[in-house]
Coordinates of C-alpha atoms in Angstrom, one line a residue:
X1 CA 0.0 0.0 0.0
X2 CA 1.4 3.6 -0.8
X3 CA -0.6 4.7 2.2
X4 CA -1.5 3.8 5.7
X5 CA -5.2 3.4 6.8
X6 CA -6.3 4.8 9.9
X7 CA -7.8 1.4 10.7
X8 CA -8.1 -0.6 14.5
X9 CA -7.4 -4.1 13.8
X10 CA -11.7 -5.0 14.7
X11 CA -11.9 -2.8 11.9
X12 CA -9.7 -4.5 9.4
X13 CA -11.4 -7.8 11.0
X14 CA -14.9 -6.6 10.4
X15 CA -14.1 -5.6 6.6
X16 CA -12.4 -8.8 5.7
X17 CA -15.2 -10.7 7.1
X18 CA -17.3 -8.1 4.6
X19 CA -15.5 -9.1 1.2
X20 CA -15.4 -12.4 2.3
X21 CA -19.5 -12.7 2.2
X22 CA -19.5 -10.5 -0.3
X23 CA -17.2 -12.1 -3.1
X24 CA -18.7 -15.4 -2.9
X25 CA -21.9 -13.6 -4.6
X26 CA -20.4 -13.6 -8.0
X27 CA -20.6 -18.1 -7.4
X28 CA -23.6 -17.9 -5.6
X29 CA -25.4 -16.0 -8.8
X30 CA -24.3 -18.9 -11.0
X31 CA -25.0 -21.7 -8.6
X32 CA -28.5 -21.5 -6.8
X33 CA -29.9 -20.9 -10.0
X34 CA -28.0 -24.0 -12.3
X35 CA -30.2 -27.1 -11.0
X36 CA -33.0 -24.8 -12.4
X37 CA -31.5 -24.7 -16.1
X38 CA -33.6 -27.6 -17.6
X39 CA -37.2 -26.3 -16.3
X40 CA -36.6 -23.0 -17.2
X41 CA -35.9 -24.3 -20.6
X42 CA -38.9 -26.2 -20.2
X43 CA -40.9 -23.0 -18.8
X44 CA -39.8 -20.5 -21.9
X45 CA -40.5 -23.8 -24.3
X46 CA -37.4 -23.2 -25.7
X47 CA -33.8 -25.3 -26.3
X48 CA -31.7 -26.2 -23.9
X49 CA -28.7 -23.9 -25.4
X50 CA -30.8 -20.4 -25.0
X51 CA -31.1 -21.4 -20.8
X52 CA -27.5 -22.2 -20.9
X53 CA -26.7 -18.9 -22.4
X54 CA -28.2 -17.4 -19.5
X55 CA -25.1 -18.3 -17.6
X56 CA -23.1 -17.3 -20.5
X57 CA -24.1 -13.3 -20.6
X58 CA -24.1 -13.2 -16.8
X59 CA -20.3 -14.3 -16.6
X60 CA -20.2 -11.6 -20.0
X61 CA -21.8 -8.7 -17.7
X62 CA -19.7 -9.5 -14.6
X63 CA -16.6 -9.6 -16.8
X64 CA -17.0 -5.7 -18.5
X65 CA -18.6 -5.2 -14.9
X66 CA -15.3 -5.3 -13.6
X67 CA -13.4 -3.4 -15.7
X68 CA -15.5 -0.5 -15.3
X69 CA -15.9 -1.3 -11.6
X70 CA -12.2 -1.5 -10.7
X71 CA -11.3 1.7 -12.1
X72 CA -14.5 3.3 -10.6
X73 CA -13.8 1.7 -7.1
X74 CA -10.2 3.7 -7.1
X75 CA -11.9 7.2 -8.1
X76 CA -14.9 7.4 -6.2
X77 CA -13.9 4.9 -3.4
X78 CA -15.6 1.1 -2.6
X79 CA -18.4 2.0 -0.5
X80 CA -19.9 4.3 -2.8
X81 CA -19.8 1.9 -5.8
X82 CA -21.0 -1.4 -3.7
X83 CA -23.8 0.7 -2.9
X84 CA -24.7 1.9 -6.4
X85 CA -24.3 -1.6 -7.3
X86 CA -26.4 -3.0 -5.1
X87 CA -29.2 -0.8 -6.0
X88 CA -29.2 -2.1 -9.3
X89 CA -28.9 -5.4 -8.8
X90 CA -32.1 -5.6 -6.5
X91 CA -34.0 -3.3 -9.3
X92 CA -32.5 -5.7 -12.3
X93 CA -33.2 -8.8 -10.1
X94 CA -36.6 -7.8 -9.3
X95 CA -37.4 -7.5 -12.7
X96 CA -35.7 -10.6 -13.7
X97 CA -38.7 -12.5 -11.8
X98 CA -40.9 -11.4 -14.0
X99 CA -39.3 -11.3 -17.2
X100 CA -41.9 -12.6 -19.5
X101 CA -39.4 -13.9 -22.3
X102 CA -36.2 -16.0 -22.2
X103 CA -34.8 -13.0 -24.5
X104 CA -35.5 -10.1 -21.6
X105 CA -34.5 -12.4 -19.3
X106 CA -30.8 -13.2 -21.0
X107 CA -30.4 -8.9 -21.4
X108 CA -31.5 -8.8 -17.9
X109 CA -28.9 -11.8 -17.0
X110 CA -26.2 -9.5 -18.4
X111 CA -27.0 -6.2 -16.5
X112 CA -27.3 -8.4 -13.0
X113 CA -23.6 -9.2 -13.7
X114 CA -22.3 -6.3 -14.6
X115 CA -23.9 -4.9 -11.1
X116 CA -22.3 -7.9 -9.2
X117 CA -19.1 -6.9 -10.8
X118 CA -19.5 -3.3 -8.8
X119 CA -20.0 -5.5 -5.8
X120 CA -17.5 -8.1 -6.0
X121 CA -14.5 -5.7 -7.5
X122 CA -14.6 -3.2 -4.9
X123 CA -14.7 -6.0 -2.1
X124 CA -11.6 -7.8 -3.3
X125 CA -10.1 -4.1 -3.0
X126 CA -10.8 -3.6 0.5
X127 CA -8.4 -6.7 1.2
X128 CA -5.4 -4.2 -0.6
X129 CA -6.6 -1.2 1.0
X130 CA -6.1 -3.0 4.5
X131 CA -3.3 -5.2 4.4
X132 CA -0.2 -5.6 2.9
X133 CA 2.6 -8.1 2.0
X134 CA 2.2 -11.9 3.9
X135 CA -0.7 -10.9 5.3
X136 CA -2.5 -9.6 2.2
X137 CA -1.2 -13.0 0.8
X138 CA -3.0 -15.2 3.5
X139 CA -6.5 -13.3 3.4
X140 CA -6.5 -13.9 -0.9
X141 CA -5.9 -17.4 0.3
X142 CA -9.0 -17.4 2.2
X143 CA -10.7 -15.3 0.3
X144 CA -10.5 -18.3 -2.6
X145 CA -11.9 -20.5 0.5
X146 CA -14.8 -18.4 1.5
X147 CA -15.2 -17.6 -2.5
X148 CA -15.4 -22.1 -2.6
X149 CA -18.2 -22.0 -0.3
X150 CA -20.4 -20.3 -2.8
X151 CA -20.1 -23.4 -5.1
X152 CA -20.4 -25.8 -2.2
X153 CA -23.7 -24.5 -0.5
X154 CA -25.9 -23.0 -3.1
X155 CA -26.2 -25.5 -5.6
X156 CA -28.1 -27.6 -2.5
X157 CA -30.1 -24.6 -1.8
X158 CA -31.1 -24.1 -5.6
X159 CA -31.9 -27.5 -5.9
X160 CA -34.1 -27.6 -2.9
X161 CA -35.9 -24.1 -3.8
X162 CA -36.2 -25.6 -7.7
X163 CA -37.8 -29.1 -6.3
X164 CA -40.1 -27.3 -3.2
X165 CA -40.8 -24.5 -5.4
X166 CA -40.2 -23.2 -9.4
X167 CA -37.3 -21.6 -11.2
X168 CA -38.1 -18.3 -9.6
X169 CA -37.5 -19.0 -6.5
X170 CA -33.3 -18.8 -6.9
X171 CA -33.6 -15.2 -7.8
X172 CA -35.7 -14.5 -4.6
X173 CA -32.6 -15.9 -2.8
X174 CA -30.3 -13.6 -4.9
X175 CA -32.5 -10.7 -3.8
X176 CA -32.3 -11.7 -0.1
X177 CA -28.3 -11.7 -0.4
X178 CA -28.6 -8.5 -1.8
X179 CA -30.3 -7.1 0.6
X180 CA -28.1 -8.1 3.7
X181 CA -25.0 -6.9 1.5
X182 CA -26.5 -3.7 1.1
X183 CA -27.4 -3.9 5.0
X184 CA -24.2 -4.3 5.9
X185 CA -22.1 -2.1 3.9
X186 CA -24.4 0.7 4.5
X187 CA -24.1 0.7 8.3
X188 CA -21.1 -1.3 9.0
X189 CA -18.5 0.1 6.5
X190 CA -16.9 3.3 6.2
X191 CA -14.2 4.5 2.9
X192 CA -10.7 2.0 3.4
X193 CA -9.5 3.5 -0.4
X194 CA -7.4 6.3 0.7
X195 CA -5.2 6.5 -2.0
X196 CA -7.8 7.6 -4.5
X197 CA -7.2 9.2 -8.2
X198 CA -9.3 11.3 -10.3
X199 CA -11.0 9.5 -12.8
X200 CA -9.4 10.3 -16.4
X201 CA -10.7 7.6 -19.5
X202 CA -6.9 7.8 -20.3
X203 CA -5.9 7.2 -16.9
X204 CA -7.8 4.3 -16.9
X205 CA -6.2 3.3 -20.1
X206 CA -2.7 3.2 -19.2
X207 CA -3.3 1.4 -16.0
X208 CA -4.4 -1.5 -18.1
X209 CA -2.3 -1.1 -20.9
X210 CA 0.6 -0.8 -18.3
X211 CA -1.4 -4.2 -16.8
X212 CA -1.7 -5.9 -20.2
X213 CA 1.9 -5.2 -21.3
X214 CA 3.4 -6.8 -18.2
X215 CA 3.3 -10.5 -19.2
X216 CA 3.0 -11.5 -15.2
X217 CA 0.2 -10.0 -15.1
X218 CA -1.4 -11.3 -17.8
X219 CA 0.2 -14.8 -18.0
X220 CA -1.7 -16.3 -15.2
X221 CA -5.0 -14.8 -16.1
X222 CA -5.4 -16.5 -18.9
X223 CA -3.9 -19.3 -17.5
X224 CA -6.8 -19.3 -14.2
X225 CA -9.4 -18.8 -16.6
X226 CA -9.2 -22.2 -18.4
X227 CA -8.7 -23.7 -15.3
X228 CA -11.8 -21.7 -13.6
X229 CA -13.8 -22.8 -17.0
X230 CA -13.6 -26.9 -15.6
X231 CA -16.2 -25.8 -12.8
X232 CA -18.2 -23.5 -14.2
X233 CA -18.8 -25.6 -17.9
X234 CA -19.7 -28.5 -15.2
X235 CA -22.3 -26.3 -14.3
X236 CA -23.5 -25.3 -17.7
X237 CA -23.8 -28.8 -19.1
X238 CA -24.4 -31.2 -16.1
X239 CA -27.5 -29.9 -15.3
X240 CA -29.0 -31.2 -18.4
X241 CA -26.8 -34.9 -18.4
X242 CA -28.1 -35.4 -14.5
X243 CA -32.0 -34.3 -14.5
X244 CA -33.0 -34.6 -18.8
X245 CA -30.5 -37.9 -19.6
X246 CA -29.6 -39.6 -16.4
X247 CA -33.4 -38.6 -14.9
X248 CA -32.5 -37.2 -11.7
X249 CA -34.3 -34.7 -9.6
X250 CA -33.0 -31.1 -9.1
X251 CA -32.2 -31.9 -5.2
X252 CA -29.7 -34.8 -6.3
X253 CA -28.1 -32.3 -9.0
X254 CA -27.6 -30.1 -6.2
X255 CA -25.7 -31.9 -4.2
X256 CA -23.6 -33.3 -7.0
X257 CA -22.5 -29.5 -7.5
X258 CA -22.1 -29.5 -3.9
X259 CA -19.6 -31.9 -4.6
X260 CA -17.6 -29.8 -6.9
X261 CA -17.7 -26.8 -5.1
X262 CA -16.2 -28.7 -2.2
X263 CA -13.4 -30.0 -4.5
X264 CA -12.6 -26.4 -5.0
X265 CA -12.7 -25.8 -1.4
X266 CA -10.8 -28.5 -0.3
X267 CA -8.3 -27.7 -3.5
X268 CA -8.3 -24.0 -1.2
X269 CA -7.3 -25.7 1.9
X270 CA -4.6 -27.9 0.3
X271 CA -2.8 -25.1 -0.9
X272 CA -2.5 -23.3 2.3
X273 CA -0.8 -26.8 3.3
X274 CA 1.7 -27.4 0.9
X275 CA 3.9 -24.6 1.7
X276 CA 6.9 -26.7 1.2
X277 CA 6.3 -27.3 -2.4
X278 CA 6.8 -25.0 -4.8
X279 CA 4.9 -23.0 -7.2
X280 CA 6.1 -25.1 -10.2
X281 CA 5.7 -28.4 -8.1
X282 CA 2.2 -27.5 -7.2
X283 CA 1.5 -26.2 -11.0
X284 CA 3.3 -29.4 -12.5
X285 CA 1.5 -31.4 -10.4
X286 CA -1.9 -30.4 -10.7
X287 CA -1.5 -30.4 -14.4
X288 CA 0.0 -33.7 -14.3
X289 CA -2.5 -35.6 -12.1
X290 CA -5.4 -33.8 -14.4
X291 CA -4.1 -34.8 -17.2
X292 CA -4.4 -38.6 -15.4
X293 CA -7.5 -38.2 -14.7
X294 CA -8.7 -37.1 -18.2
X295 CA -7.1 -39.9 -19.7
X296 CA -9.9 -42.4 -17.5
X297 CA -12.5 -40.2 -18.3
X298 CA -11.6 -40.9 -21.9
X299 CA -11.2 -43.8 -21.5
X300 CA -14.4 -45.0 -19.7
X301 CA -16.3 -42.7 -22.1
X302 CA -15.9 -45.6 -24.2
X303 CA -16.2 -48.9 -22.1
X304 CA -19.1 -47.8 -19.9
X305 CA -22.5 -46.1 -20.7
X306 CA -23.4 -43.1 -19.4
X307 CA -23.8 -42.7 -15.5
X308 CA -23.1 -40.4 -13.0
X309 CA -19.7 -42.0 -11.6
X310 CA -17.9 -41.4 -14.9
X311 CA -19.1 -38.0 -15.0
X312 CA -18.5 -36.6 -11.5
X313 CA -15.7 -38.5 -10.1
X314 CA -13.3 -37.8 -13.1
X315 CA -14.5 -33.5 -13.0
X316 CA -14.9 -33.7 -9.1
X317 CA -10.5 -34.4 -9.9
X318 CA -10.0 -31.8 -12.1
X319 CA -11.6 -29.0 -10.4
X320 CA -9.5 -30.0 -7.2
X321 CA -6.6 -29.8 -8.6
X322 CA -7.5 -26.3 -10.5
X323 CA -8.3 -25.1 -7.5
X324 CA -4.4 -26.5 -5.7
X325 CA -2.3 -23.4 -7.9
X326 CA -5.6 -20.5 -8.5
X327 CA -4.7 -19.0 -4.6
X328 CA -0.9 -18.6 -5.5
X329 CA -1.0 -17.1 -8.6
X330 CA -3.7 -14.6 -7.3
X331 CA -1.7 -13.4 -4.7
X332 CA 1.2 -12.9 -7.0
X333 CA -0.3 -10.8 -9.2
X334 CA -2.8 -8.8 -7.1
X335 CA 0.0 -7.7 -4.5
X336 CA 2.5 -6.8 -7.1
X337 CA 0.0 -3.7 -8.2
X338 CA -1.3 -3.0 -4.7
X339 CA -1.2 0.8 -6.0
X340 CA -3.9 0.2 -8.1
X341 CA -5.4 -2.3 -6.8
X342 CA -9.1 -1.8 -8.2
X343 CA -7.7 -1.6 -12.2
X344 CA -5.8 -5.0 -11.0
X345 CA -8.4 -6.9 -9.1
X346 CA -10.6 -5.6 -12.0
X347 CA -8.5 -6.8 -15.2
X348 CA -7.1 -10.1 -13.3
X349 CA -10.9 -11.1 -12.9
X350 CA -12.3 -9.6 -15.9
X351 CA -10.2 -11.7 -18.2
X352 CA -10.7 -14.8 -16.3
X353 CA -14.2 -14.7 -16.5
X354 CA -13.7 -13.4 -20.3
X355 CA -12.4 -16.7 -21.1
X356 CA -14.8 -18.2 -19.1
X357 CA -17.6 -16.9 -20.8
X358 CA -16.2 -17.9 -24.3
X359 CA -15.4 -22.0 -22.8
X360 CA -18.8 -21.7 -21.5
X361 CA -20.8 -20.6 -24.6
X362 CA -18.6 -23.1 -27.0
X363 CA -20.0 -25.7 -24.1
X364 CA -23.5 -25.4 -25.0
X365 CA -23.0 -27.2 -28.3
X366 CA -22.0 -30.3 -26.4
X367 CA -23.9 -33.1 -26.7
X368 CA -26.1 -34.4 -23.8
X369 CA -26.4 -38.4 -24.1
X370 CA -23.0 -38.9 -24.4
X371 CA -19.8 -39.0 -21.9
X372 CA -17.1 -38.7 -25.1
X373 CA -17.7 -34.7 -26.0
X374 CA -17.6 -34.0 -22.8
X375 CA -14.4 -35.7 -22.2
X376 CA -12.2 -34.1 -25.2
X377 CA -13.9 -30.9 -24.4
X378 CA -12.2 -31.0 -20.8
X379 CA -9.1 -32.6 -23.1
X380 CA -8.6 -29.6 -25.1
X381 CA -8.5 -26.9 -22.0
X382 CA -6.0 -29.2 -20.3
X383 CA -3.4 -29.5 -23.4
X384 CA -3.9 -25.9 -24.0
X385 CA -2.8 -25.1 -19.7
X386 CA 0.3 -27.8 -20.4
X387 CA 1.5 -26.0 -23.9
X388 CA 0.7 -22.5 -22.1
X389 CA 2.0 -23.5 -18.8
X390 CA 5.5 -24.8 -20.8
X391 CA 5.9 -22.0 -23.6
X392 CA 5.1 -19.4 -21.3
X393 CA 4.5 -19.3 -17.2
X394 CA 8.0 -21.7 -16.4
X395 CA 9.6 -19.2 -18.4
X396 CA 8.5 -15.5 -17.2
X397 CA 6.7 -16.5 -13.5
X398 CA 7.1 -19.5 -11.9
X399 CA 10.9 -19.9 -12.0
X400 CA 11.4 -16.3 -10.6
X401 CA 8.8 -17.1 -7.7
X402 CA 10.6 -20.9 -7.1

């Protein structure tokens, strides 16, 4: 930080504890709502592709979101922006339940992620604005854990609210989460940015440019982003192989995402453990034991029919062992541009989810009734991280850190 906050230590406590109910939302958004995707198809009468997209141009809104939000965040300050945000997100969201088309409701999907993005961005900045060097390190590293419990608990609340109720009822819970953010924030959270700048559009500009042209920067977002897009094409696609194909209930889809979003969690945790390993060990390994595990999936794509072992247990691996490098590579970047810590937080995620968004709108062509597109889909993202992880991070990130 270039400057001290004037902040007791309950304070920093108190805020910490903020961001990290707050940044799960961007999760949570995705998640309740995913064991929902096949009878919302069925509601609007239409394919199963135009529901998916839904996911699609929320993760699109949150990712341009961001970029305005980070930038915003460092002009105006975080509490002023999570507030604005908020707002529109409970008008969008209220809207959103009575969206009488699946076209509004995709626009509407869009502009509820683009006001998450002024919720989330902002929150993740608080963490720079109040600590610094190991420590800032250790609260990214549980702020990917509490960000893991979004995965974890609302895909068994959506499917609950989807079997005891309708479609509807997961954007009731978004709008009750909205409410206690905007709750808490307004009477429990004064400025932390105290190293603000007046916003200039060229300003803006050369932060990212300055961002974009710094290949350590850069590297490891596109890097995170195809390993992000494991979990959250899981949830584009899986809804429709477990409930339509497999004939499951919404409940039991729940709690098979409940199973991934623990493997992220527990991926979290793991990472916190393995201090004696280093970043290029934990990379090499991860990639390596995924890259096992894709091979089975493959593999029993062809011997076995469709069922949901060969589908979850082979993912359930992969996301856990995305999930073992994301926290290190997070705090590598994010504290090396502490200064402008909203453009960084903004950009890092921003592209992430970018590429997510792209993965996750190529996923909607997959097939449904089968195991094999499934697998090379999950094939191609992992020989893509090996021939980026080779040609590019060894070389410019991970034997400087080592």
């Amino acid at each position: 930080m270039s400057q001290e906050i004037a902040l007791s230590a309950r304070q920093k406590k108190l805020y910490s504890w903020m961001a990290f109910f707050i940044v799960p939302f961007s999760g949570v958004c995705i998640d309740v709502y995913s064991p929902s995707l096949p009878h919302m198809a069925a509601s609007f009468m239409v394919v199963k592709a135009l529901a998916q997209l839904s996911i699609t141009t929320y993760m699109v809104g949150f990712a341009i979101g961001q970029l305005l939000a980070g930038s915003l965040s460092d002009s105006f300050g975080r509490r002023r922006i999570i507030l604005l945000s908020c707002a529109l997100f409970l008008v969008v969201t209220g809207l959103l339940l009575v969206s009488p088309t699946i076209n509004g409701l995709l626009v509407l999907r869009a502009f509820q992620g683009l006001a998450v993005a002024g919720l989330v961005v902002p929150a993740r900045a608080v963490l720079a604005d109040c600590f610094s060097g190991a420590e800032f390190a250790k609260k990214i590293s549980t702020m990917s854990v509490f960000w893991a419990m979004g995965p974890i608990l609302a895909p068994a609340i959506g499917g609950y609210l989807q079997y005891h109720y309708n479609w509807q009822a997961s954007f009731w819970f978004m709008l009750a989460y909205g409410l206690i953010i905007l709750f808490l924030v307004l009477f429990g959270y004064r400025e932390t940015n105290c190293n603000r700048c007046s916003f200039s559009v060229s300003a803006v500009f050369q932060n990212y440019a300055s961002l974009i042209r710094d290949v350590t920067f850069l590297s490891p977002v596109v890097f995170l982003g195809m390993l992000t897009s494991i979990l959250i094409v899981f949830n584009v696609v899986a809804p429709f192989i477990v409930q339509t194909t497999l004939h499951y209930n919404s409940v039991f889809y729940g709690y098979v995402a409940l199973s991934m979003g623990l493997a992220w969690f527990l991926g979290s945790v793991c990472n916190g453990h393995l201090k004696g390993l280093s970043l290029r060990g934990k990379t090499q390994l991860s990639l390596s034991v995924t890259a096992v595990v894709l091979v089975f999936m493959l593999v029993a794509s062809q011997v076995f029919s469709l069922n949901i072992y060969i589908l979850v247990i082979p993912v359930w691996g992969m996301v856990f062992c995305a999930s073992l490098v994301f926290p290190t590579f997070v705090s590598f970047c994010l504290a090396r541009h502490a200064h402008i810590a909203g453009a960084a937080n903004a950009l890092f995620y921003s592209g992430t989810w970018a590429i997510v968004s792209l993965l996750s709108a190529a996923a909607t062509y997959l097939r449904i009734h089968s195991m094999l597109p499934f697998a090379v889909f999950y094939a191609v993202i992992c020989a893509v991280c090996w021939v980026f992880y080779c040609g590019v991070l060894r070389r410019y990130i991970v034997n400087g850190l080592d």
